[in-house]
PDB file of C-alpha atoms in Angstrom:
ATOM      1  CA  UNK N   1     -21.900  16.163 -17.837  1.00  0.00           C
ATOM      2  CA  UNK N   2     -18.106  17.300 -17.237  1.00  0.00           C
ATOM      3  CA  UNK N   3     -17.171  13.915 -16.598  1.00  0.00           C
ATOM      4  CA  UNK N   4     -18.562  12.351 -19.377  1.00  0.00           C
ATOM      5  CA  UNK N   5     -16.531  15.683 -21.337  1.00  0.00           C
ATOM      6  CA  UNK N   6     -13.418  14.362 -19.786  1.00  0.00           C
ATOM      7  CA  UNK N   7     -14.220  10.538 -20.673  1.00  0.00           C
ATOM      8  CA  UNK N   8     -15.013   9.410 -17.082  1.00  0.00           C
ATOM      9  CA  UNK N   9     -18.433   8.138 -15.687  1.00  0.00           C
ATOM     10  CA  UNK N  10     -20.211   9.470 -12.726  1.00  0.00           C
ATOM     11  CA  UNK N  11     -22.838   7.902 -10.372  1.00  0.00           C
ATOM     12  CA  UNK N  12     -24.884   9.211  -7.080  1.00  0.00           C
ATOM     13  CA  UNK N  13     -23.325   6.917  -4.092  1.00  0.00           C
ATOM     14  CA  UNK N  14     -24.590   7.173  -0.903  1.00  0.00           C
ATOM     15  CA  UNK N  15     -23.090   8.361   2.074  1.00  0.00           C
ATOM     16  CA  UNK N  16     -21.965   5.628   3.705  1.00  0.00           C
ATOM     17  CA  UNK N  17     -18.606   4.536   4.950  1.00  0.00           C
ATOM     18  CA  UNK N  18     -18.716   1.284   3.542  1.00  0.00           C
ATOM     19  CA  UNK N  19     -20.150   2.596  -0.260  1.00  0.00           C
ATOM     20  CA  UNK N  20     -17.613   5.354  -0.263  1.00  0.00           C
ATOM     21  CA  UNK N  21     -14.692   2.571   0.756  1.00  0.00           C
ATOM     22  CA  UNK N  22     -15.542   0.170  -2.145  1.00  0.00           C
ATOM     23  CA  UNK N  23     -15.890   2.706  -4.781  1.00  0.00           C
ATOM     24  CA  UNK N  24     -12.429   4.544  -3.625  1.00  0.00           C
ATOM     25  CA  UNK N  25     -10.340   0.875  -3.429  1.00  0.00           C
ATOM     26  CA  UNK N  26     -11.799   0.211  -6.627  1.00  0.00           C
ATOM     27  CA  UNK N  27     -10.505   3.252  -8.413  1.00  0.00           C
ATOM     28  CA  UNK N  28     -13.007   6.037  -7.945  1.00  0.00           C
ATOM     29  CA  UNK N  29     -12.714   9.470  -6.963  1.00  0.00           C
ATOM     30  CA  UNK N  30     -15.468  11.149  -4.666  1.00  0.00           C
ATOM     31  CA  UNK N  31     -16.718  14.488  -4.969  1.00  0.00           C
ATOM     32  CA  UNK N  32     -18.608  15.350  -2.386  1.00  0.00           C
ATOM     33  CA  UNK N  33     -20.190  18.953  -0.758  1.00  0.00           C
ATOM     34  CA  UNK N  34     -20.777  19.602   3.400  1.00  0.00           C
ATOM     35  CA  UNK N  35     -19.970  22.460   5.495  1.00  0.00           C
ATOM     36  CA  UNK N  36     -18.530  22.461   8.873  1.00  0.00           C
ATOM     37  CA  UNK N  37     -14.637  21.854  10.051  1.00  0.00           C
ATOM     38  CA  UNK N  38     -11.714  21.673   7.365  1.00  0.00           C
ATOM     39  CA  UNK N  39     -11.833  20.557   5.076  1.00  0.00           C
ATOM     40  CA  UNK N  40     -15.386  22.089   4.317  1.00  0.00           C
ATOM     41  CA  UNK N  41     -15.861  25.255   5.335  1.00  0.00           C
ATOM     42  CA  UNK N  42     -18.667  27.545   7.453  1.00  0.00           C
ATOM     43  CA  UNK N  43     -20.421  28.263   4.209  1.00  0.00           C
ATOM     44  CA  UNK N  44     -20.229  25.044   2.337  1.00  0.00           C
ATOM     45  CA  UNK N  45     -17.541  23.447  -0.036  1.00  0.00           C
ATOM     46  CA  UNK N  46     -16.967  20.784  -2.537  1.00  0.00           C
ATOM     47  CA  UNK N  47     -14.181  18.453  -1.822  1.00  0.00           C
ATOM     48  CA  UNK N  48     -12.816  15.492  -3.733  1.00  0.00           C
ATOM     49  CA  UNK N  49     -12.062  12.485  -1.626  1.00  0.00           C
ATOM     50  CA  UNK N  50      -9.542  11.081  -3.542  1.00  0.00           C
ATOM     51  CA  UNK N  51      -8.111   7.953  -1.753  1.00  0.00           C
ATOM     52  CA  UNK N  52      -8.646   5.741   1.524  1.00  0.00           C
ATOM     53  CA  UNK N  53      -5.857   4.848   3.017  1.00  0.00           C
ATOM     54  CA  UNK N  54      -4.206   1.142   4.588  1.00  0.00           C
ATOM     55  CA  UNK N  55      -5.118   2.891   8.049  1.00  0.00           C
ATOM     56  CA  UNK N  56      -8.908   3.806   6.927  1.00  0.00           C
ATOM     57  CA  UNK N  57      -8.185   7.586   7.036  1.00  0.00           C
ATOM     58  CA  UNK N  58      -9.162   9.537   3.834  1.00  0.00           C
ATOM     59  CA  UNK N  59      -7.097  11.694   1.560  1.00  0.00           C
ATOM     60  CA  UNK N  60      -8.875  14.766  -0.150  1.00  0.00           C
ATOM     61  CA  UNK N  61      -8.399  16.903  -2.418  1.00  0.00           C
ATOM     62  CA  UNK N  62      -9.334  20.647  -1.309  1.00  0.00           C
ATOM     63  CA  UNK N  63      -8.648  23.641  -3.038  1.00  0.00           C
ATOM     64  CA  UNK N  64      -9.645  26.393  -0.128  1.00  0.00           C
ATOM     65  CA  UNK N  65      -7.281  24.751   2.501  1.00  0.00           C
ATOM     66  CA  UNK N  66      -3.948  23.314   0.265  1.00  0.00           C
ATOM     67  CA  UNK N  67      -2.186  21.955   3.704  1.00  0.00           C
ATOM     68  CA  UNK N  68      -5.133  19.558   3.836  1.00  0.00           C
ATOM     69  CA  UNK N  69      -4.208  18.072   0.777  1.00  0.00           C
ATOM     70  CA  UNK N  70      -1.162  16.483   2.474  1.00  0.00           C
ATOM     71  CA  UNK N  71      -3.407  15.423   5.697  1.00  0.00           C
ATOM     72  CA  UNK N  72      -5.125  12.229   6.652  1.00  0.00           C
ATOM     73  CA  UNK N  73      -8.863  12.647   7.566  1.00  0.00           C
ATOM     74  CA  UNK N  74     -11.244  10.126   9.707  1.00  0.00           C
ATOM     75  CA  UNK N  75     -13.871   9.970   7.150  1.00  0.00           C
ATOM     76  CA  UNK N  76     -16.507  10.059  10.175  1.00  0.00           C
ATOM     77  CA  UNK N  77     -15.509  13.361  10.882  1.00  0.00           C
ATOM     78  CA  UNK N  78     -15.930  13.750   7.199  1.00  0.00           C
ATOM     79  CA  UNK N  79     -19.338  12.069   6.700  1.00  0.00           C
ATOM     80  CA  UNK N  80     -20.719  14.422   9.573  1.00  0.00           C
ATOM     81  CA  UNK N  81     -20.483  17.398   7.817  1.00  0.00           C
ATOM     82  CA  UNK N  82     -20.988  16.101   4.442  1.00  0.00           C
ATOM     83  CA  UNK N  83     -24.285  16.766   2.423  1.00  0.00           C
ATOM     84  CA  UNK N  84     -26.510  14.260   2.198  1.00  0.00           C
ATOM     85  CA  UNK N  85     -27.152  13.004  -1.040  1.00  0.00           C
ATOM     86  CA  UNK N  86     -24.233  15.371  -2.693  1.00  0.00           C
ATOM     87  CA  UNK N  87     -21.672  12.445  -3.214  1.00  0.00           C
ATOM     88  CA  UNK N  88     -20.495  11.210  -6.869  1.00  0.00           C
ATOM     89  CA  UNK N  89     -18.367   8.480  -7.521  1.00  0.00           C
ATOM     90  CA  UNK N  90     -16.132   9.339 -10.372  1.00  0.00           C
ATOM     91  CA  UNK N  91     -14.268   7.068 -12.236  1.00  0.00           C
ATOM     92  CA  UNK N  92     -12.899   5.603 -16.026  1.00  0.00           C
TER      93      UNK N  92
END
C-alpha cells in the first residue's frame, strides 16, 4: 500500500541471489527483514538493499547502523540472515 501511495509498484521476490540480482540491475529496490550480523540486528530489522554492485557485493540502505550505508555487503552473508519470504521488489 505505501508504495502504490508514493506511485511505485511492489511484488513478493524470492530469496534468491539470482531473483534479487535481476530485479536490482533492472531498477528495483529491495526491502527485505532478517536478524543476525549488521546490517540486521539481534532482534530483527528491515533493510533496503538498494544496489548490486560491478563486484557482486550489495549496497543497503540501513537506518540502525548509518556507517553501513557506505559499506559493501556479500549478499550471502546477507541472504543467511534474511527472512524468508519477507523480500519486496520495489520499483516505478
Amino acid at each position: 500500500a505505501a508504495a502504490k501511495e508514493w506511485g511505485l509498484s511492489s511484488k513478493p521476490i524470492t530469496n534468491s541471489l539470482a531473483a534479487m540480482n535481476e530485479a536490482l540491475r533492472g531498477g528495483a529496490m529491495i526491502i527485505l527483514t532478517g536478524s543476525g550480523a549488521v546490517p540486521f540486528t539481534s532482534k530483527g530489522h528491515f533493510i533496503v538493499i538498494r544496489a548490486v554492485t560491478d563486484d557482486g557485493k550489495w549496497m543497503v540502505g540501513d537506518s540502525a547502523h548509518p556507517a553501513a550505508n557506505k559499506q559493501k555487503f556479500d549478499p550471502r552473508a546477507i541472504l543467511a540472515d534474511a527472512n524468508e519470504g519477507s523480500a519486496y521488489a520495489i520499483s516505478k
